[in-house]
Short mmCIF file of N, CA and C in Angstrom, two decimals:
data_model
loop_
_atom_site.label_atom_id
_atom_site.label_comp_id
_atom_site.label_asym_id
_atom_site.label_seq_id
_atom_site.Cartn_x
_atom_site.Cartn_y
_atom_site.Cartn_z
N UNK A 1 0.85 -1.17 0.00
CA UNK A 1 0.00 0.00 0.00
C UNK A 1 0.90 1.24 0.00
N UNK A 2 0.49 2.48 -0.72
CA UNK A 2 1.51 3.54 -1.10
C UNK A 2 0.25 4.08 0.04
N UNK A 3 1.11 5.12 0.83
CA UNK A 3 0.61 6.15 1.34
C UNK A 3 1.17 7.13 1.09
N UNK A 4 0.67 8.56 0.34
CA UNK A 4 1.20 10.21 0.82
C UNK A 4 0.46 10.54 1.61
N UNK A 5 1.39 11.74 2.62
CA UNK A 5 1.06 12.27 3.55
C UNK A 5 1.59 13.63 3.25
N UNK A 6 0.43 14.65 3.51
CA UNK A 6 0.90 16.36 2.82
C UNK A 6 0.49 17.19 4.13
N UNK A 7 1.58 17.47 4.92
CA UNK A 7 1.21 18.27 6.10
C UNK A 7 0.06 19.89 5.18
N UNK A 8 -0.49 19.92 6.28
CA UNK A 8 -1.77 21.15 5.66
C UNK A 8 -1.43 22.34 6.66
N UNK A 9 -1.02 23.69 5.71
CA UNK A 9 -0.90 24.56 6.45
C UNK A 9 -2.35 25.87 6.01
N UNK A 10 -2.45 26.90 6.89
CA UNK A 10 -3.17 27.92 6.46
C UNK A 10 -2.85 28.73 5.54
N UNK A 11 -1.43 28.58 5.77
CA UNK A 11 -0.72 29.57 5.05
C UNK A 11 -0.73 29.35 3.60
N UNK A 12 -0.86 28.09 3.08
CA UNK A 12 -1.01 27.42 1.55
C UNK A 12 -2.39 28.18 0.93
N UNK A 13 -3.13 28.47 1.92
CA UNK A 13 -4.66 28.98 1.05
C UNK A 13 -4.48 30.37 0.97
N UNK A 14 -4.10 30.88 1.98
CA UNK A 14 -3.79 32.52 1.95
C UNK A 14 -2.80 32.88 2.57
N UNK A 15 -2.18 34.25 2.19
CA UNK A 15 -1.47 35.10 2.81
C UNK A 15 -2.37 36.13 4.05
N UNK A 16 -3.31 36.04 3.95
CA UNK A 16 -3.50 37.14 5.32
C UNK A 16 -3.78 36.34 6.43
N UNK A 17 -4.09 37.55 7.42
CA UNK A 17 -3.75 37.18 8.56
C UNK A 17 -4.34 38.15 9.82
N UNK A 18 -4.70 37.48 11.25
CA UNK A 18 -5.40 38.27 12.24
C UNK A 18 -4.64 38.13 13.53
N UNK A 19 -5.38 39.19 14.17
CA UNK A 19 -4.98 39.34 15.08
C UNK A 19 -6.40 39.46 16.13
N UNK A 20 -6.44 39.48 17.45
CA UNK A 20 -7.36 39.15 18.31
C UNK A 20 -6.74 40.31 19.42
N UNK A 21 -7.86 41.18 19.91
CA UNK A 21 -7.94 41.99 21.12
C UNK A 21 -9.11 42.13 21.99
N UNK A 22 -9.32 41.40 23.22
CA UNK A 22 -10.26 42.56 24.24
C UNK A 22 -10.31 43.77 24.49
N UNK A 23 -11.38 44.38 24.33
CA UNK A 23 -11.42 45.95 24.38
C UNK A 23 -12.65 45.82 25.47
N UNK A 24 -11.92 46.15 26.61
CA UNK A 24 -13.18 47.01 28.17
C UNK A 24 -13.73 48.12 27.73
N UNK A 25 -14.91 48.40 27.64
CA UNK A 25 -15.59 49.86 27.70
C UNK A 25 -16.01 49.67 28.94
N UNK A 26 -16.18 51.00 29.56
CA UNK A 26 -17.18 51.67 30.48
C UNK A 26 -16.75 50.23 31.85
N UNK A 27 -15.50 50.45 32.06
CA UNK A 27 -15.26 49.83 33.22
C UNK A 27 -15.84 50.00 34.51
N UNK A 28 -15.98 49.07 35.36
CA UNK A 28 -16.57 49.55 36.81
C UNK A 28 -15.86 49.34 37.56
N UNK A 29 -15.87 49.60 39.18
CA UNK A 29 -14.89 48.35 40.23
C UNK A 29 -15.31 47.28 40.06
N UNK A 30 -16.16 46.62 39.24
CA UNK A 30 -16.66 45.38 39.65
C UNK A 30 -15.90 44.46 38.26
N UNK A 31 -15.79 45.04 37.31
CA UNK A 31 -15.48 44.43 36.44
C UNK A 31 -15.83 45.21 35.31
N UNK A 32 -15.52 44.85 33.46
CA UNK A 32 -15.82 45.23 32.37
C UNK A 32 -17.60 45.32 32.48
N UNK A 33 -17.87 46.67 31.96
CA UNK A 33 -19.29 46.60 31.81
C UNK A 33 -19.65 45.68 30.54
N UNK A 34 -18.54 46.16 29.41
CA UNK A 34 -18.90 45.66 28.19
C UNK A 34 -18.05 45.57 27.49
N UNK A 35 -17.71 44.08 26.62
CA UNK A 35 -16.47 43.71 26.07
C UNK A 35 -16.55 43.39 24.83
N UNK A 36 -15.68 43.88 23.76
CA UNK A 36 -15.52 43.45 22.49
C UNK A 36 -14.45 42.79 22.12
N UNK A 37 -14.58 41.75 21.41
CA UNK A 37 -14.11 41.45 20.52
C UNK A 37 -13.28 42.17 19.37
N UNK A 38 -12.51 42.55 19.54
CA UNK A 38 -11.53 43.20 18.31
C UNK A 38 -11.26 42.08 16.94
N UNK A 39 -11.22 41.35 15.85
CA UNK A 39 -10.35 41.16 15.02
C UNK A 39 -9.85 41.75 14.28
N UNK A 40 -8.90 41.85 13.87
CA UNK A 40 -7.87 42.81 12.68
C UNK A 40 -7.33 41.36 11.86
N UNK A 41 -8.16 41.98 10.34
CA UNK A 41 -7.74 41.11 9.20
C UNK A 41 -6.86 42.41 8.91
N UNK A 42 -5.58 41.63 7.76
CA UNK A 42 -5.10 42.09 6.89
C UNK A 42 -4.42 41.28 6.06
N UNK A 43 -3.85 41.95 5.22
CA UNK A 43 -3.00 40.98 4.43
C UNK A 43 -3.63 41.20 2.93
N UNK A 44 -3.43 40.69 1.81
CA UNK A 44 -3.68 40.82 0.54
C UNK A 44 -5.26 39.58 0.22
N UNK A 45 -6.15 40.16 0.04
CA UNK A 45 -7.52 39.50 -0.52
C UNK A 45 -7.68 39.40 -2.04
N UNK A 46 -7.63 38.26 -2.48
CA UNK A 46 -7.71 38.16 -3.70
C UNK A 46 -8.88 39.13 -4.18
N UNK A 47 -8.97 39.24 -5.78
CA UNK A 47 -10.18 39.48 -6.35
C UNK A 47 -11.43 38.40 -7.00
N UNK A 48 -12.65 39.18 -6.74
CA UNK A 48 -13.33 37.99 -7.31
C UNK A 48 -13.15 37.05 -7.04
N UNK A 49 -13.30 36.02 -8.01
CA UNK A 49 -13.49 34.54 -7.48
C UNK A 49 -11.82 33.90 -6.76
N UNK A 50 -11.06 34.60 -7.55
CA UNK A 50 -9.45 34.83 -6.68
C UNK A 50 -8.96 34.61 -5.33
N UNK A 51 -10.44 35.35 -4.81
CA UNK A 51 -10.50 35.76 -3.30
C UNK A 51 -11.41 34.90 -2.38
N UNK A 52 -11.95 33.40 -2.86
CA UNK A 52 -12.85 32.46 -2.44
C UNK A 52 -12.04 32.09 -1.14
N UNK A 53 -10.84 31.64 -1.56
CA UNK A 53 -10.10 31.52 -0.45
C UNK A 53 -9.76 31.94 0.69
N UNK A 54 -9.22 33.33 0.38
CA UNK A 54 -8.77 34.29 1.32
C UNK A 54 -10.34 34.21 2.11
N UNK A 55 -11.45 34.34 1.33
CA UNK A 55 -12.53 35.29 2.24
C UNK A 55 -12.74 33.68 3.22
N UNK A 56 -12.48 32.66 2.95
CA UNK A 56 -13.10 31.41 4.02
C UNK A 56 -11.90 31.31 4.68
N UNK A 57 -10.84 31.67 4.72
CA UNK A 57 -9.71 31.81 6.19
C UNK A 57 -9.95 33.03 6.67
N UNK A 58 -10.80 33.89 6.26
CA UNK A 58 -10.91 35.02 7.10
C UNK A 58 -12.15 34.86 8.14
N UNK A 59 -13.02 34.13 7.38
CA UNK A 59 -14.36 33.74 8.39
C UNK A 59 -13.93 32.75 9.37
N UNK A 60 -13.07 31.65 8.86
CA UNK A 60 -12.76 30.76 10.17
C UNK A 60 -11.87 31.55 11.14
N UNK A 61 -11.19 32.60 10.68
CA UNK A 61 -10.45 33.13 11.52
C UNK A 61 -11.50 33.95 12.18
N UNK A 62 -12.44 34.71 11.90
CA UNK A 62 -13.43 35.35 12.95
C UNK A 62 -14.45 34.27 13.26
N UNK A 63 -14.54 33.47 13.16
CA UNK A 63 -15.45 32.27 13.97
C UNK A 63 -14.64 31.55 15.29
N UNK A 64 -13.64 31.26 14.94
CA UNK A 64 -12.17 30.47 15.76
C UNK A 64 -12.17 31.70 16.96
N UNK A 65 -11.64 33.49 16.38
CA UNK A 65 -11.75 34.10 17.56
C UNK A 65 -12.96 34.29 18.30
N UNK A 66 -13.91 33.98 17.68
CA UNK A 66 -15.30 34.37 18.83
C UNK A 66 -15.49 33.19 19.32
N UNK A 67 -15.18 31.78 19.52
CA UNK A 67 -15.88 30.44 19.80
C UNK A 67 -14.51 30.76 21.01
N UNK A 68 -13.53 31.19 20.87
CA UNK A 68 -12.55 31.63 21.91
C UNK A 68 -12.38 32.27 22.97
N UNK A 69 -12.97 33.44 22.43
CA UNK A 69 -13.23 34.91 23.45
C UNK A 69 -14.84 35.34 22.77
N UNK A 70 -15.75 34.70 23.33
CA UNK A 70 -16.84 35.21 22.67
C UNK A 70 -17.30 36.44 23.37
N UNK A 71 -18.04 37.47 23.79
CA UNK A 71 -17.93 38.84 24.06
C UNK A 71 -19.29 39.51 23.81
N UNK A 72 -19.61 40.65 23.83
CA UNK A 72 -20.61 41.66 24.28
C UNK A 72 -21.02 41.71 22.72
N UNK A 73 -19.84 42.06 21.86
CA UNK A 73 -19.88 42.48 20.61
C UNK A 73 -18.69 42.26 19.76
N UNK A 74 -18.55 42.60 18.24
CA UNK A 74 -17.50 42.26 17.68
C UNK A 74 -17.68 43.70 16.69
N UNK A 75 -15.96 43.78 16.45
CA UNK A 75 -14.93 44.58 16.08
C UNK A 75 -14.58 44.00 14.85
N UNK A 76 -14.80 44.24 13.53
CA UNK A 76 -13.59 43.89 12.57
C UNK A 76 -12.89 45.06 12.31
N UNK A 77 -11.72 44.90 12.56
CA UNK A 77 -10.64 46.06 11.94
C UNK A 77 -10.35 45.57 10.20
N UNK A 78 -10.95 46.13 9.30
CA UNK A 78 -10.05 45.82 7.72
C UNK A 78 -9.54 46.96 7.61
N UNK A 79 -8.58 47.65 7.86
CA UNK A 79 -7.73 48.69 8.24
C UNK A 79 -6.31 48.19 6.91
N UNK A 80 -6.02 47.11 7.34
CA UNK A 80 -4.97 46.44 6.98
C UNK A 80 -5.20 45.66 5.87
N UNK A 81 -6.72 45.24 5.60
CA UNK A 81 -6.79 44.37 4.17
C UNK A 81 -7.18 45.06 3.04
N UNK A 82 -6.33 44.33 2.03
CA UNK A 82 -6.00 44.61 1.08
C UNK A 82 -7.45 44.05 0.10
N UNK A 83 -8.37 44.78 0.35
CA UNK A 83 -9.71 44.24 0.01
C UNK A 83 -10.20 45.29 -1.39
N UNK A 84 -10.71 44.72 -2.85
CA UNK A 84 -11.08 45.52 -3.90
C UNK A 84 -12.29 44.92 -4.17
N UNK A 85 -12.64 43.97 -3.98
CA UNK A 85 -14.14 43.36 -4.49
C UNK A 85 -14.03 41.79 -4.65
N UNK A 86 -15.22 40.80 -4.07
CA UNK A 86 -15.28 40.18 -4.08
C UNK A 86 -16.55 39.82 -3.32
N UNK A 87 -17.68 38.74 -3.53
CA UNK A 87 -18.99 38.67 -2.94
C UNK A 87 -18.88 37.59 -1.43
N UNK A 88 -17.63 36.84 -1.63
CA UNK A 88 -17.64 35.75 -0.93
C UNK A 88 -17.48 36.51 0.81
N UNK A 89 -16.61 37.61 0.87
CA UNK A 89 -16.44 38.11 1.97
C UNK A 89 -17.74 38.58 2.76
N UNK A 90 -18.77 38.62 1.82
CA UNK A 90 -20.20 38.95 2.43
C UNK A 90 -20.24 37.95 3.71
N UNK A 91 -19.53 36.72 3.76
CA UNK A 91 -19.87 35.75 5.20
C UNK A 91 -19.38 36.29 6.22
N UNK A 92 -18.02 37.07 6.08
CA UNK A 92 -17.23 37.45 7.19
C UNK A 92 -18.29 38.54 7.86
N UNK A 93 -18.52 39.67 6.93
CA UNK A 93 -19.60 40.96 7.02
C UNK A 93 -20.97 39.98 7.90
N UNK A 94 -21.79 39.19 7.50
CA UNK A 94 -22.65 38.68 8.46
C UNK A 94 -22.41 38.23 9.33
N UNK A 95 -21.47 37.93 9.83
CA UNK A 95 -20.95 36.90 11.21
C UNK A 95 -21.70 37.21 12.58
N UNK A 96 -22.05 38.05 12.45
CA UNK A 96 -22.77 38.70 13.70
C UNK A 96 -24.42 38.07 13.76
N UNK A 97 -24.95 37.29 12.92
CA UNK A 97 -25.90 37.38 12.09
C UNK A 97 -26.13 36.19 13.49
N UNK A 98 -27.83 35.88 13.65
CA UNK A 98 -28.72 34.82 14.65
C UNK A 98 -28.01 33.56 13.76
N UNK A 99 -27.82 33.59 12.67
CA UNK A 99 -27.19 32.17 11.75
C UNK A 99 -26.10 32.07 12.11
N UNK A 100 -25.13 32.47 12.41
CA UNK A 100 -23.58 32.62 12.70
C UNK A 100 -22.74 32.39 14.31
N UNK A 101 -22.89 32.92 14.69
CA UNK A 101 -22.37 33.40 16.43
C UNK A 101 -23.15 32.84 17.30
N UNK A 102 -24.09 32.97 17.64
CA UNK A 102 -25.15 32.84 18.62
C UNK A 102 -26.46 33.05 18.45
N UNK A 103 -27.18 32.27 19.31
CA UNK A 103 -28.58 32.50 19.37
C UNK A 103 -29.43 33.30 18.97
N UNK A 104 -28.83 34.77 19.53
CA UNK A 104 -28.90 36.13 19.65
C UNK A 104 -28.10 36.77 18.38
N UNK A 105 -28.73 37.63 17.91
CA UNK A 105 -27.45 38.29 16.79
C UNK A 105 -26.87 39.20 18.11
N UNK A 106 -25.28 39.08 17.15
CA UNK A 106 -24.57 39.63 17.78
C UNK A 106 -24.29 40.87 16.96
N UNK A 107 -23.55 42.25 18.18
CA UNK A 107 -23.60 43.89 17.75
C UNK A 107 -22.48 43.92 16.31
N UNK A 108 -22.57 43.70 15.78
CA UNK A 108 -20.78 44.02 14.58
C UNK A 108 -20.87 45.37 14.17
N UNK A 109 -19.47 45.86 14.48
CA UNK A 109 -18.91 47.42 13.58
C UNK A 109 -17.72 46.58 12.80
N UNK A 110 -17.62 47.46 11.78
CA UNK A 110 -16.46 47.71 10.69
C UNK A 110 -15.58 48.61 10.59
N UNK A 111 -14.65 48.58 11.26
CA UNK A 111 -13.47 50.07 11.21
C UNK A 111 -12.93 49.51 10.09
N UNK A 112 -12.79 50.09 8.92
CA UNK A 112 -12.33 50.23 7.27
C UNK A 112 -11.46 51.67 7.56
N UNK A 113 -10.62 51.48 6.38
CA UNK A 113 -9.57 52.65 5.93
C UNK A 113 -10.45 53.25 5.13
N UNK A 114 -10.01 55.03 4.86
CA UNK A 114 -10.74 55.48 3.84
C UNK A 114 -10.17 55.10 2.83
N UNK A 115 -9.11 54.09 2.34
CA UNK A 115 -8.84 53.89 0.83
C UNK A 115 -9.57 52.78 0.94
N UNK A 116 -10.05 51.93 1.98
CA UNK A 116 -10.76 50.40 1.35
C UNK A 116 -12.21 50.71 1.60
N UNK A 117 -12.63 51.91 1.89
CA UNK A 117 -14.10 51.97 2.08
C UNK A 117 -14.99 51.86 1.18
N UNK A 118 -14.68 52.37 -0.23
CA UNK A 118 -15.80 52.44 -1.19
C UNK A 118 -15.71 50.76 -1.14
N UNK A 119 -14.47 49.52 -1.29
CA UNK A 119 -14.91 48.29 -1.69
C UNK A 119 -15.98 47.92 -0.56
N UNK A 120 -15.80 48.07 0.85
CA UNK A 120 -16.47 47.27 2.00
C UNK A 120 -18.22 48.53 1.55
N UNK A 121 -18.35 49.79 1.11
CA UNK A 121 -19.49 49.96 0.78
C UNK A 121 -20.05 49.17 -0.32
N UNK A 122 -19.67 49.03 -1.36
CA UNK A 122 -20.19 48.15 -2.12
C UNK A 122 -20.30 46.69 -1.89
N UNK A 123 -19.90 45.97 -0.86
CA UNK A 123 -20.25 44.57 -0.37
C UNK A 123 -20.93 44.83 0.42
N UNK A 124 -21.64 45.72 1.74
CA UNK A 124 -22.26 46.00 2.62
C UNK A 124 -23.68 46.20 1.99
N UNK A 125 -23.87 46.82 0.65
CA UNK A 125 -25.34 47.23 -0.33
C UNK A 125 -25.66 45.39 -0.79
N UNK A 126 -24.42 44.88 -0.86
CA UNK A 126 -25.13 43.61 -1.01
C UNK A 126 -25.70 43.04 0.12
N UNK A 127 -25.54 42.91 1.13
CA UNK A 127 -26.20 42.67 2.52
C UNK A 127 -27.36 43.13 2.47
N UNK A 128 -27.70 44.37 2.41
CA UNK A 128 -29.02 44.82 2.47
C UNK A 128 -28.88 45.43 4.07
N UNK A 129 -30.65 44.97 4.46
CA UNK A 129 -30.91 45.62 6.10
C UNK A 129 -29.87 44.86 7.06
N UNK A 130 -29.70 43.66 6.64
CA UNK A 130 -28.82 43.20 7.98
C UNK A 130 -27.16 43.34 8.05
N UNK A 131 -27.21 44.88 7.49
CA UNK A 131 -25.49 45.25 7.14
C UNK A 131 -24.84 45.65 8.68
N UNK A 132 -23.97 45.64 9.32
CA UNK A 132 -23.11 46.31 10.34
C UNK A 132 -22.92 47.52 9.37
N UNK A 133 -22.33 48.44 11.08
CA UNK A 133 -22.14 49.41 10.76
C UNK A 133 -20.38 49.64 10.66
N UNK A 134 -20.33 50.35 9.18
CA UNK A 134 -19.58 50.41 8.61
C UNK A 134 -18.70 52.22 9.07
N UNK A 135 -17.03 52.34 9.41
CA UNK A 135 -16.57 53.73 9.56
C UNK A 135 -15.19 53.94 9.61
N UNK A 136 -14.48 54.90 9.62
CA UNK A 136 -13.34 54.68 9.37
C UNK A 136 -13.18 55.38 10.62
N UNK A 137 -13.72 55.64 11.53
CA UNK A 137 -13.64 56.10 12.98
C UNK A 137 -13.77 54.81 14.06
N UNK A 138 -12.54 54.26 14.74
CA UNK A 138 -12.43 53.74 15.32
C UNK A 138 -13.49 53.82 16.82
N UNK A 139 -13.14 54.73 16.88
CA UNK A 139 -14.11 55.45 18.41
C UNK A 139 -15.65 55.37 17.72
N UNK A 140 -15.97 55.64 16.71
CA UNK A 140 -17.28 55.61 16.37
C UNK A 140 -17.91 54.34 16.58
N UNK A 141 -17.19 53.19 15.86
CA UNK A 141 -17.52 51.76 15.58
C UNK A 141 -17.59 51.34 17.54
N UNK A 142 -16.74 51.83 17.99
CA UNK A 142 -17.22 51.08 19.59
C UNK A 142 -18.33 52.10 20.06
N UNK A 143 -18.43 53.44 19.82
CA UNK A 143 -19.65 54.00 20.46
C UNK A 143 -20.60 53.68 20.00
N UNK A 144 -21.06 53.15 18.78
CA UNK A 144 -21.99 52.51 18.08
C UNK A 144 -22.26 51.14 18.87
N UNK A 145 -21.05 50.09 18.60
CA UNK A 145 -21.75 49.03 19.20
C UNK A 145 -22.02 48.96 21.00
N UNK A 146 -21.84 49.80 21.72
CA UNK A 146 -22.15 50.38 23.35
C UNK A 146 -23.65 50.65 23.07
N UNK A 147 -23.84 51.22 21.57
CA UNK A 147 -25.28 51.84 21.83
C UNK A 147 -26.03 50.98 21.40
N UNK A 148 -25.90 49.76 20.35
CA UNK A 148 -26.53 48.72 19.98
C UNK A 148 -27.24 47.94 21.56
N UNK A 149 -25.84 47.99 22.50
CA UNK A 149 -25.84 47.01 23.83
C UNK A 149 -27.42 47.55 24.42
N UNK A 150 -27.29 48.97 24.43
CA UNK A 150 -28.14 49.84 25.33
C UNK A 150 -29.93 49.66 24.63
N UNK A 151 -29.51 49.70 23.36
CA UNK A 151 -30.99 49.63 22.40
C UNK A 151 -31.90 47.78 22.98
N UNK A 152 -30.80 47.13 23.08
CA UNK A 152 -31.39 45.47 23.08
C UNK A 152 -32.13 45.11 24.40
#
């Protein structure tokens, strides 16, 4: 019997890559009132169908960090990705979604660069009503999802 054996890395499907932060708002003595989830994608996203790949290591990578540190709310930073168009990334953009995370939909902001914003606006119009909120204001995207917490 011939056997191959092909060690499997992440790195073979894509070049990008995340990073994971807790962010405390509105601390008390008692503890975090309310905690997010930070991820920061970056790295180079294919185009189009190019980018099938990249966009399903980017969702396991924001599924992997929330089944980890799951939290109040979630943070994507694409600050750093190298994002021009592609439909598949629409999964990462819903993750927050009652289908995705939890029971409950969960709060999602989008801190985008102003050079990658027009692409993440034009994938966000494909979403429709159940889009996160999309900004290139860091402070905005957490005062937003604080106020999502407060609305529920």
């Amino acid at each position: 019997m011939d056997i191959q054996e092909t060690p499997l890395s992440v790195s073979d499907l894509s070049s990008t890559s995340w990073r994971y932060t807790r962010i405390e708002i509105a601390k008390t003595r008692h503890g975090p009132l309310y905690e997010v989830l930070e991820v920061a994608l970056s790295g180079p996203c294919g185009v189009g169908a190019d980018g099938h790949r990249d966009a399903r290591v980017l969702y396991a990578a924001v599924v992997w960090g929330w089944l980890l540190w799951p939290s109040d709310a979630l943070l994507l930073d694409v600050t750093g990705l190298d994002y021009v168009w592609g439909d598949d990334l629409i999964a990462v953009l819903d993750i927050g979604s009652d289908r995705m995370l939890a029971p409950a939909p969960v709060p999602v902001a989008i801190h985008c660069a102003a050079w990658n914003r027009s692409a993440f606006d034009g994938l966000i119009a494909g979403i429709g009503g159940t889009a996160p909120f999309l900004t290139t204001d860091r402070r905005a995207a957490l005062a937003r999802l604080l106020e999502e917490r407060r609305i529920r």
